[in-house]
Coordinates of C-alpha atoms in Angstrom, one line a residue:
X1 CA 3.2 -13.0 -25.1
X2 CA 3.1 -9.7 -23.2
X3 CA -0.1 -7.8 -22.4
X4 CA -1.0 -6.0 -25.6
X5 CA -2.7 -3.2 -23.8
X6 CA 0.7 -1.7 -23.1
X7 CA 2.9 -2.5 -26.1
X8 CA 6.6 -2.9 -25.4
X9 CA 8.0 -3.1 -28.9
X10 CA 9.1 -6.7 -28.4
X11 CA 6.3 -8.9 -29.6
X12 CA 3.7 -9.1 -32.3
X13 CA 0.2 -8.0 -31.2
X14 CA -2.1 -9.1 -34.1
X15 CA -3.6 -10.1 -37.3
X16 CA -6.1 -7.7 -38.9
X17 CA -9.4 -9.6 -39.4
X18 CA -11.8 -8.0 -41.9
X19 CA -15.4 -7.6 -41.1
X20 CA -16.3 -4.8 -43.5
X21 CA -16.6 -5.9 -47.0
X22 CA -14.9 -3.2 -49.2
X23 CA -14.2 -3.8 -52.8
X24 CA -10.6 -3.8 -52.1
X25 CA -10.1 -5.7 -47.1
X26 CA -12.1 -4.5 -44.2
X27 CA -15.6 -4.6 -42.5
X28 CA -16.6 -2.1 -45.1
X29 CA -15.8 -3.5 -48.6
X30 CA -12.5 -1.5 -49.2
X31 CA -9.2 -3.4 -49.6
X32 CA -10.5 -6.9 -49.6
X33 CA -9.5 -8.2 -53.0
X34 CA -12.3 -10.3 -54.3
X35 CA -14.4 -10.6 -57.4
X36 CA -18.1 -9.7 -57.6
X37 CA -20.9 -9.8 -60.1
X38 CA -21.0 -6.0 -59.7
X39 CA -18.4 -3.6 -61.2
X40 CA -18.2 -1.1 -58.3
X41 CA -15.3 1.2 -57.4
X42 CA -16.2 1.5 -53.7
X43 CA -18.9 0.5 -51.3
X44 CA -21.0 3.5 -52.1
X45 CA -21.4 2.5 -55.8
X46 CA -21.6 -1.2 -54.8
X47 CA -24.5 -0.4 -52.4
X48 CA -26.2 1.6 -55.1
X49 CA -25.9 -1.3 -57.5
X50 CA -27.2 -3.8 -55.0
X51 CA -30.2 -1.6 -54.0
X52 CA -31.1 -1.4 -57.7
X53 CA -30.9 -5.1 -58.0
X54 CA -34.1 -6.0 -56.2
X55 CA -34.5 -9.2 -58.1
X56 CA -31.2 -10.4 -56.9
X57 CA -31.9 -9.6 -53.3
X58 CA -31.2 -5.9 -53.0
X59 CA -28.8 -4.4 -50.4
X60 CA -29.5 -7.5 -48.3
X61 CA -27.0 -9.4 -50.4
X62 CA -24.2 -7.7 -48.5
X63 CA -25.3 -9.6 -45.3
X64 CA -24.6 -12.8 -47.1
X65 CA -20.9 -11.7 -47.1
X66 CA -21.0 -10.8 -43.4
X67 CA -22.4 -14.2 -42.5
X68 CA -19.7 -16.2 -44.3
X69 CA -16.5 -14.1 -44.5
X70 CA -15.3 -14.1 -40.9
X71 CA -16.7 -17.0 -38.8
X72 CA -15.9 -18.4 -35.4
X73 CA -13.6 -20.9 -37.1
X74 CA -11.5 -18.0 -38.4
X75 CA -11.1 -16.5 -34.9
X76 CA -10.2 -19.9 -33.5
X77 CA -7.5 -20.2 -36.2
X78 CA -6.1 -16.8 -35.5
X79 CA -5.8 -17.7 -31.8
X80 CA -4.2 -21.0 -32.7
X81 CA -1.7 -19.2 -35.0
X82 CA 0.1 -17.6 -32.1
X83 CA -1.5 -14.2 -32.6
X84 CA -3.1 -12.3 -29.7
X85 CA -5.0 -9.4 -31.1
X86 CA -7.5 -8.5 -33.8
X87 CA -7.8 -5.2 -35.6
X88 CA -11.5 -4.9 -36.6
X89 CA -12.4 -2.1 -39.0
X90 CA -15.9 -0.8 -38.9
X91 CA -17.6 2.0 -41.0
X92 CA -19.7 4.8 -39.7
X93 CA -22.8 3.2 -41.3
X94 CA -22.6 0.5 -38.6
X95 CA -24.1 3.2 -36.4
X96 CA -26.5 5.0 -38.8
X97 CA -26.8 6.6 -42.2
X98 CA -28.3 9.8 -43.5
X99 CA -30.5 10.4 -46.5
X100 CA -28.5 9.9 -49.7
X101 CA -26.1 7.4 -48.1
X102 CA -26.9 4.0 -49.8
X103 CA -24.9 1.8 -47.3
X104 CA -26.4 -1.1 -45.5
X105 CA -27.2 0.5 -42.1
X106 CA -26.4 -1.0 -38.7
X107 CA -25.9 -4.6 -40.0
X108 CA -22.1 -4.5 -39.5
X109 CA -22.7 -3.9 -35.8
X110 CA -24.4 -7.2 -35.4
X111 CA -21.4 -9.0 -36.8
X112 CA -18.9 -6.9 -34.8
X113 CA -20.7 -8.1 -31.7
X114 CA -20.3 -11.7 -32.9
X115 CA -16.6 -11.1 -33.5
X116 CA -16.1 -9.5 -30.0
X117 CA -17.8 -12.6 -28.5
X118 CA -15.5 -15.0 -30.3
X119 CA -12.4 -12.9 -29.5
X120 CA -13.4 -13.1 -25.8
X121 CA -13.9 -16.9 -26.1
X122 CA -10.5 -17.5 -27.7
X123 CA -8.5 -15.1 -25.5
X124 CA -7.9 -12.4 -28.1
X125 CA -8.0 -8.7 -27.6
X126 CA -9.3 -6.2 -30.1
X127 CA -8.3 -2.9 -31.7
X128 CA -11.5 -1.3 -32.9
X129 CA -10.8 0.9 -35.9
X130 CA -13.2 3.5 -37.3
X131 CA -12.2 2.9 -40.9
X132 CA -14.7 5.0 -42.8
X133 CA -16.1 8.4 -41.6
X134 CA -18.7 10.7 -43.0
X135 CA -17.5 12.6 -46.0
X136 CA -14.4 10.4 -46.4
X137 CA -11.2 11.2 -44.6
X138 CA -9.0 10.4 -47.6
X139 CA -11.0 9.9 -50.7
X140 CA -9.9 6.3 -51.0
X141 CA -12.2 3.4 -51.7
X142 CA -11.8 1.9 -48.3
X143 CA -13.3 5.1 -46.8
X144 CA -16.6 4.1 -48.4
X145 CA -16.6 6.6 -51.3
X146 CA -13.9 7.2 -53.9
X147 CA -14.2 10.9 -53.9
X148 CA -13.1 13.8 -51.7
X149 CA -12.0 13.9 -49.0
X150 CA -14.9 15.9 -47.5
X151 CA -14.0 15.3 -43.8
X152 CA -12.2 18.5 -42.4
X153 CA -12.1 19.7 -46.0
X154 CA -14.6 21.7 -48.1
X155 CA -17.9 23.2 -47.3
X156 CA -19.3 20.1 -45.5
X157 CA -15.9 19.3 -43.9
X158 CA -16.7 20.8 -40.5
X159 CA -20.1 19.2 -40.3
X160 CA -18.7 15.8 -41.3
X161 CA -16.1 16.2 -38.5
X162 CA -18.7 17.0 -35.9
X163 CA -20.7 13.9 -37.0
X164 CA -17.5 11.8 -36.8
X165 CA -16.8 13.1 -33.2
X166 CA -20.4 12.0 -32.3
X167 CA -19.8 8.5 -33.6
X168 CA -16.5 8.3 -31.8
X169 CA -18.4 9.3 -28.7
X170 CA -21.0 6.6 -29.2
X171 CA -18.3 3.9 -29.8
X172 CA -16.3 5.1 -26.8
X173 CA -19.3 4.9 -24.5
X174 CA -19.8 1.3 -25.7
X175 CA -16.3 -0.1 -25.4
X176 CA -15.6 1.6 -22.1
X177 CA -18.2 -0.5 -20.3
X178 CA -16.7 -2.9 -17.8
X179 CA -17.7 -5.8 -19.9
X180 CA -15.7 -4.5 -22.9
X181 CA -12.9 -2.3 -21.8
X182 CA -10.5 -5.1 -21.2
X183 CA -11.5 -6.8 -24.4
X184 CA -11.1 -3.6 -26.5
X185 CA -8.0 -1.8 -25.2
X186 CA -7.2 0.1 -28.4
X187 CA -9.5 2.4 -30.4
X188 CA -8.3 3.7 -33.8
X189 CA -10.5 6.8 -34.1
X190 CA -9.9 7.7 -37.8
X191 CA -8.1 5.5 -40.3
X192 CA -5.6 7.1 -42.7
X193 CA -6.8 10.7 -42.6
X194 CA -5.1 12.4 -45.5
X195 CA -3.0 15.1 -43.8
X196 CA -1.7 16.6 -47.0
X197 CA -5.3 17.5 -47.9
X198 CA -6.6 18.3 -44.4
X199 CA -3.6 20.0 -42.9
X200 CA -1.6 18.9 -39.8
X201 CA -2.8 21.8 -37.6
X202 CA -6.4 21.1 -38.5
X203 CA -6.1 17.4 -37.8
X204 CA -4.4 18.2 -34.5
X205 CA -7.4 20.4 -33.5
X206 CA -9.6 17.4 -34.3
X207 CA -7.5 15.0 -32.4
X208 CA -7.2 17.3 -29.3
X209 CA -11.0 17.6 -29.3
X210 CA -11.5 13.9 -29.7
X211 CA -9.0 13.2 -26.9
X212 CA -10.7 15.6 -24.5
X213 CA -14.1 14.1 -25.3
X214 CA -13.0 10.5 -24.9
X215 CA -11.2 11.2 -21.6
X216 CA -14.2 13.1 -20.3
X217 CA -16.1 9.9 -20.8
X218 CA -13.6 7.4 -19.6
X219 CA -11.5 9.3 -17.1
X220 CA -7.7 9.3 -17.4
X221 CA -5.1 6.8 -16.4
X222 CA -4.4 3.1 -16.9
X223 CA -7.6 1.0 -17.1
X224 CA -9.8 4.0 -17.8
X225 CA -10.9 3.5 -21.4
X226 CA -8.8 2.5 -24.4
X227 CA -5.6 3.7 -25.8
X228 CA -6.4 6.2 -28.6
X229 CA -4.7 5.2 -31.8
X230 CA -4.2 7.9 -34.5
X231 CA -2.7 7.3 -37.9
X232 CA 0.4 9.2 -39.2
X233 CA -1.6 10.5 -42.1
X234 CA 0.8 9.4 -44.7
X235 CA 3.3 12.1 -43.8
X236 CA 6.9 11.7 -42.4
X237 CA 6.9 10.5 -38.8
X238 CA 9.0 13.4 -37.7
X239 CA 6.0 15.7 -38.2
X240 CA 4.4 14.1 -35.1
X241 CA 7.3 14.6 -32.8
X242 CA 6.2 15.7 -29.3
X243 CA 2.6 15.6 -30.4
X244 CA 0.2 16.8 -27.6
X245 CA 2.7 16.2 -24.8
X246 CA 0.9 15.2 -21.6
X247 CA -2.0 13.5 -23.3
X248 CA -3.4 10.3 -21.9
X249 CA -2.4 7.2 -23.8
X250 CA -2.3 8.2 -27.4
X251 CA -0.7 5.7 -29.8
X252 CA 0.8 6.2 -33.3
X253 CA -0.4 3.9 -36.0
X254 CA 1.7 3.6 -39.1
X255 CA 0.9 1.5 -42.2
X256 CA 4.2 0.7 -43.8
X257 CA 4.1 -0.8 -47.3
X258 CA 6.7 -1.1 -50.1
X259 CA 3.9 -2.2 -52.4
X260 CA 2.7 1.4 -53.1
X261 CA 6.1 3.1 -53.3
X262 CA 6.8 2.6 -57.0
X263 CA 7.8 -0.4 -59.0
X264 CA 10.7 -2.4 -57.6
X265 CA 11.5 -5.7 -59.3
X266 CA 14.3 -7.0 -57.1
X267 CA 13.8 -10.7 -56.9
X268 CA 12.7 -12.2 -53.5
X269 CA 13.6 -15.8 -54.2
X270 CA 17.4 -15.2 -54.3
X271 CA 19.8 -15.3 -51.4
X272 CA 20.6 -12.3 -49.4
X273 CA 23.9 -11.5 -47.7
X274 CA 23.1 -14.0 -45.0
X275 CA 22.8 -16.7 -47.7
X276 CA 19.0 -17.0 -47.0
X277 CA 16.3 -16.3 -49.6
X278 CA 14.7 -12.9 -49.6
X279 CA 17.1 -10.9 -51.8
X280 CA 17.4 -7.3 -50.8
X281 CA 13.9 -7.1 -49.2
X282 CA 14.6 -8.3 -45.6
X283 CA 17.4 -5.8 -45.2
X284 CA 15.4 -3.0 -46.8
X285 CA 12.6 -3.6 -44.3
X286 CA 15.0 -3.5 -41.3
X287 CA 16.8 -0.4 -42.4
X288 CA 13.6 1.5 -43.5
X289 CA 11.1 0.5 -40.9
X290 CA 13.2 -0.4 -37.8
X291 CA 14.9 2.9 -37.4
X292 CA 11.7 4.9 -38.1
X293 CA 9.7 2.9 -35.6
X294 CA 12.4 3.3 -33.0
X295 CA 12.6 7.0 -33.6
X296 CA 8.8 7.4 -33.3
X297 CA 8.8 5.6 -30.0
X298 CA 11.4 8.0 -28.7
X299 CA 9.8 11.2 -30.0
X300 CA 6.1 10.4 -30.1
X301 CA 5.4 7.4 -27.8
X302 CA 3.7 4.1 -28.4
X303 CA 4.0 3.2 -32.1
X304 CA 2.6 0.2 -33.9
X305 CA 2.3 -1.0 -37.5
X306 CA -1.5 -1.1 -37.8
X307 CA -1.2 -2.6 -41.3
X308 CA 1.5 -4.3 -43.3
X309 CA 1.7 -7.5 -45.5
X310 CA 4.0 -10.0 -47.1
X311 CA 3.7 -8.1 -50.4
X312 CA 6.8 -6.3 -51.7
X313 CA 4.8 -5.1 -54.7
X314 CA 1.2 -4.3 -55.8
X315 CA 0.6 -7.6 -57.6
X316 CA -2.9 -8.7 -56.8
X317 CA -6.6 -8.3 -57.8
X318 CA -7.9 -4.8 -57.0
X319 CA -4.9 -3.9 -54.9
X320 CA -4.8 -0.6 -56.8
X321 CA -8.6 -0.2 -56.7
X322 CA -11.2 -1.2 -59.2
X323 CA -10.5 -2.0 -62.0
X324 CA -6.9 -1.4 -60.8
X325 CA -4.1 -3.3 -62.5
X326 CA -0.3 -3.2 -62.3
X327 CA 2.6 -3.1 -64.7
X328 CA 5.0 -5.1 -62.5
X329 CA 6.5 -7.8 -64.7
X330 CA 6.8 -10.1 -61.8
X331 CA 3.1 -10.5 -61.1
X332 CA 2.7 -13.9 -62.9
X333 CA 5.3 -15.3 -60.5
X334 CA 3.8 -13.7 -57.4
X335 CA 0.2 -14.7 -58.2
X336 CA 1.0 -18.3 -59.0
X337 CA 1.1 -19.3 -55.3
X338 CA 0.1 -22.9 -56.0
X339 CA 3.5 -23.3 -57.7
X340 CA 5.8 -21.4 -55.4
X341 CA 9.1 -23.2 -55.0
X342 CA 10.9 -23.4 -51.6
X343 CA 13.1 -20.4 -52.3
X344 CA 10.0 -18.2 -53.1
X345 CA 8.3 -19.3 -49.9
X346 CA 11.4 -18.8 -47.8
X347 CA 12.0 -15.4 -49.4
X348 CA 8.5 -14.2 -48.5
X349 CA 8.9 -15.6 -45.0
X350 CA 12.2 -13.8 -44.4
X351 CA 10.8 -10.5 -45.7
X352 CA 7.8 -10.9 -43.4
X353 CA 10.0 -11.8 -40.5
X354 CA 12.3 -8.8 -41.0
X355 CA 9.3 -6.5 -41.3
X356 CA 7.6 -7.9 -38.1
X357 CA 10.9 -7.6 -36.2
X358 CA 11.3 -4.0 -37.3
X359 CA 7.9 -3.1 -36.0
X360 CA 7.8 -5.1 -32.8
X361 CA 4.1 -4.6 -32.4
X362 CA 2.0 -5.2 -35.6
X363 CA -1.2 -6.1 -37.3
X364 CA -1.1 -7.9 -40.6
X365 CA -3.4 -6.8 -43.4
X366 CA -5.3 -9.0 -43.7
X367 CA -6.3 -12.4 -42.2
X368 CA -8.0 -13.8 -45.3
X369 CA -9.1 -12.9 -48.8
X370 CA -12.1 -14.3 -50.7
X371 CA -11.4 -16.5 -53.6
X372 CA -12.1 -15.2 -57.1
X373 CA -14.7 -16.7 -59.4
X374 CA -12.2 -19.3 -60.4
X375 CA -11.7 -20.4 -56.8
X376 CA -8.2 -18.9 -56.5
X377 CA -6.8 -16.3 -54.1
X378 CA -5.9 -13.5 -56.5
X379 CA -3.8 -11.5 -54.0
X380 CA -1.9 -14.3 -52.2
X381 CA 0.7 -12.2 -50.5
X382 CA -2.0 -10.2 -48.6
X383 CA -3.6 -13.3 -46.9
X384 CA -2.2 -14.4 -43.6
X385 CA -4.3 -17.5 -43.6
X386 CA -3.1 -18.5 -47.1
X387 CA 0.5 -17.9 -46.0
X388 CA 0.1 -20.2 -43.0
X389 CA -1.5 -22.9 -45.1
X390 CA 1.2 -22.8 -47.8
X391 CA 4.3 -22.3 -45.7
X392 CA 5.5 -18.7 -46.1
X393 CA 4.1 -17.6 -42.7
X394 CA 5.3 -19.2 -39.5
X395 CA 2.8 -20.8 -37.1
X396 CA 4.6 -19.1 -34.2
X397 CA 5.3 -15.4 -35.0
X398 CA 7.5 -15.0 -31.9
X399 CA 10.3 -16.6 -34.0
X400 CA 10.5 -13.4 -36.1
X401 CA 12.2 -11.5 -33.2
X402 CA 15.9 -11.0 -33.9
X403 CA 15.6 -11.3 -37.7
X404 CA 17.3 -7.9 -38.3
X405 CA 20.1 -8.7 -35.9
X406 CA 20.8 -11.9 -37.8
X407 CA 21.1 -9.7 -40.9
X408 CA 23.5 -7.5 -39.0
X409 CA 21.4 -4.5 -39.7
X410 CA 22.0 -1.7 -37.2
X411 CA 18.8 0.3 -36.4
X412 CA 18.4 3.5 -34.5
X413 CA 19.0 3.4 -30.8
X414 CA 17.0 6.5 -30.0
X415 CA 14.4 4.7 -27.9
X416 CA 15.8 3.4 -24.6
X417 CA 12.7 1.4 -23.8
X418 CA 11.2 3.9 -21.3
X419 CA 8.0 5.7 -22.0
X420 CA 6.8 8.9 -20.3
X421 CA 4.4 8.3 -17.4
X422 CA 1.5 10.0 -19.2
X423 CA 2.0 7.7 -22.2
X424 CA 1.4 4.8 -19.9
X425 CA -1.5 6.3 -18.1
X426 CA 0.3 6.2 -14.7
X427 CA 0.3 10.0 -14.4
X428 CA -2.7 12.4 -14.7
X429 CA -3.0 13.8 -18.2
X430 CA -1.7 17.4 -18.4
X431 CA -1.8 18.8 -21.9
X432 CA -0.5 22.3 -21.9
X433 CA -3.3 24.9 -21.9
X434 CA -1.5 26.6 -24.8
X435 CA -2.4 23.6 -26.9
X436 CA -6.1 24.5 -26.8
X437 CA -5.2 28.0 -27.9
X438 CA -2.9 26.8 -30.7
X439 CA -5.3 24.1 -31.8
X440 CA -8.8 25.3 -31.1
X441 CA -12.0 23.5 -31.9
X442 CA -13.4 24.2 -34.4
X443 CA -10.2 25.1 -36.2
X444 CA -9.9 28.7 -37.4
X445 CA -9.7 27.6 -41.0
X446 CA -10.1 24.5 -43.1
X447 CA -9.2 24.1 -46.8
X448 CA -11.3 24.3 -49.9
X449 CA -14.2 26.3 -48.4
X450 CA -16.2 29.0 -50.3
X451 CA -17.4 31.1 -47.3
X452 CA -16.1 32.1 -43.9
X453 CA -16.0 29.5 -41.2
X454 CA -18.9 31.0 -39.3
X455 CA -21.2 30.3 -42.2
X456 CA -20.2 26.6 -42.8
X457 CA -22.9 24.1 -42.1
X458 CA -22.8 22.6 -38.6
X459 CA -24.8 20.3 -36.4
X460 CA -26.3 20.9 -33.0
X461 CA -26.4 18.3 -30.2
X462 CA -30.1 18.5 -29.6
X463 CA -31.2 15.1 -31.0
X464 CA -31.8 11.8 -29.3
X465 CA -28.5 9.9 -28.6
X466 CA -27.8 6.7 -30.3
X467 CA -26.9 3.9 -27.9
X468 CA -25.4 0.8 -29.5
X469 CA -27.1 -2.4 -28.4
X470 CA -24.9 -5.0 -26.7
X471 CA -25.1 -8.7 -27.5
X472 CA -28.2 -10.5 -26.1
X473 CA -28.2 -13.8 -24.4
X474 CA -31.4 -15.8 -24.4
X475 CA -32.4 -17.0 -21.0
X476 CA -29.6 -15.1 -19.1
X477 CA -31.0 -13.5 -15.9
X478 CA -31.2 -9.8 -15.7
X479 CA -28.8 -9.6 -12.8
X480 CA -26.1 -10.8 -15.3
X481 CA -26.9 -8.6 -18.3
X482 CA -28.8 -5.7 -16.8
X483 CA -25.8 -3.4 -16.4
X484 CA -24.8 -3.7 -20.1
X485 CA -26.8 -1.0 -21.9
X486 CA -24.3 0.4 -24.4
X487 CA -23.6 3.6 -22.5
X488 CA -20.8 3.8 -19.9
X489 CA -20.9 7.4 -18.6
X490 CA -24.2 8.3 -17.0
X491 CA -23.0 11.9 -16.7
X492 CA -22.7 12.2 -20.4
X493 CA -26.1 13.7 -21.2
X494 CA -25.4 15.7 -24.3
X495 CA -27.8 15.1 -27.2
X496 CA -27.1 13.5 -30.5
X497 CA -26.1 15.6 -33.5
X498 CA -28.9 16.9 -35.8
X499 CA -28.9 19.4 -38.6
X500 CA -28.8 23.0 -37.4
X501 CA -31.3 25.6 -38.5
X502 CA -29.4 28.0 -40.8
X503 CA -29.1 31.7 -39.9
X504 CA -30.3 32.7 -43.4
X505 CA -33.3 31.3 -45.2
X506 CA -32.3 27.6 -45.6
X507 CA -32.7 27.6 -49.4
X508 CA -30.6 30.7 -49.7
X509 CA -27.9 29.4 -47.4
X510 CA -27.7 26.0 -49.2
X511 CA -27.2 27.9 -52.5
X512 CA -24.7 30.3 -50.9
X513 CA -22.5 27.3 -50.0
X514 CA -21.7 27.0 -53.7
X515 CA -20.9 30.7 -53.9
X516 CA -20.3 32.6 -57.1
X517 CA -20.9 29.5 -59.3
X518 CA -24.5 29.5 -58.1
X519 CA -25.1 33.2 -58.4
X520 CA -27.6 32.8 -61.2
X521 CA -29.5 30.2 -59.2
X522 CA -29.5 32.4 -56.2
X523 CA -30.8 35.4 -58.2
X524 CA -33.5 33.2 -59.8
X525 CA -34.6 32.2 -56.3
X526 CA -34.4 35.7 -54.9
X527 CA -36.5 37.0 -57.8
X528 CA -39.4 35.2 -56.2
X529 CA -38.8 37.0 -52.9
X530 CA -39.6 40.5 -51.8
X531 CA -37.4 43.5 -52.8
X532 CA -36.4 43.9 -49.2
X533 CA -35.2 40.3 -48.9
X534 CA -33.4 40.7 -52.3
X535 CA -31.5 43.9 -51.2
X536 CA -30.7 42.3 -47.8
X537 CA -29.3 39.2 -49.3
X538 CA -27.2 41.0 -52.0
X539 CA -25.6 43.1 -49.3
X540 CA -24.8 39.9 -47.3
X541 CA -23.5 38.1 -50.4
X542 CA -21.1 40.9 -51.3
X543 CA -19.8 41.0 -47.7
X544 CA -19.1 37.3 -47.7
X545 CA -17.5 36.8 -51.1

């Protein structure tokens, strides 16, 4: 296996192991299909329900999941399965929460440290993925809250983005320490930001600011901090062509699924043109994903599949959220994994092999899935572990290479195998100065706001900085552990984000954020103030709206 720190497009680089516990598969509780005693549509409502259930253990019940879901045995099995990377999603509440956020604060960090230790022990590297950010970057359940998005969108969008940049900074400082930078060579800074809601220019402004901040901490060039992975935002890959040329080691993360692209009932247990099971699915994977991945490497740079699965459809518990459901008539066949015949298993295997060969570098979503209350895995085609145990996933994934060629599927030849020096970190980063003019921070506009940008709530960096604690080792001498303090760059002395004092009376400004719909409330409040204040505010209100 090649070094996964510099993907070559020739070998698989991972399985995605879940540490978050989302109602649907990550270290939040988002796309991890499992059944629970609580009916919750996302981790926000799950956390609320658990906090209300003090008799049952309160919010601490979530830690029972952390303790048992991913263990050292899982990491050993991943390493023994021919995989060499983990993608570990974490939520912002692994760092801290604010008032009104019901999540279990900081506990996920403890279990991330355990996973990092196990990964080091078994020779695996890690892609750390910030999977849920303040305000929600997409409004999906795996972002923590099924509402919004309110990151880079709406009245709190800018403040939530500032808070997210702060958490990216805190995580960058941690993983850039010498003890972790070889272990965590990829950092996914925002998972699946919804570009159609946020805007590509606005998200580019955010990514440019994040890139500048990260490289100010780590320095530029190979070995100085992680590759920065950004997601394609669920828009065509061509939208990202020539993105921030001259940047230092930015990687494109795509999440290719047929499962969410509409109902397709082509059978998978029938022979394809090569007389092997898989039906039309292996060829479809090669044609659709192989050419697009190759084109992205030629026009953007490093490109990986940060998520994909063996599932050609959405059959599975909570795959479409809670309560979810599907109308696909094939679901009884796909869910009955205990009775798959050899053609079904081989068909799934060939589809997975063609998909993996198309991507070259990939992470599978997900390593394992909790059993339901009947003891069965209710989304079998999403579990790498179950596929290994039951014969539709190979023990050695290197055997997937060449699958598309065997099907005689011609893919794009745009990429000649050569990356630009700045994409490899062997040349000093040199983003054109015009990019900062074209994509300023903060952006000149964001969508769905009710007042001018200058009056949007923001944070100041005047608070105490959060430093994430490293793993402790009882009895280890200080000369061994003394240098690991959670903060890499001693020159980074900027404060932590805190709420900024508003330019107007704070109560007035908070009401003003809701604009005309709140006029009656504003006037009720102003009626208690002096006539001078009332006149002053009315003039300001009319100027703004």
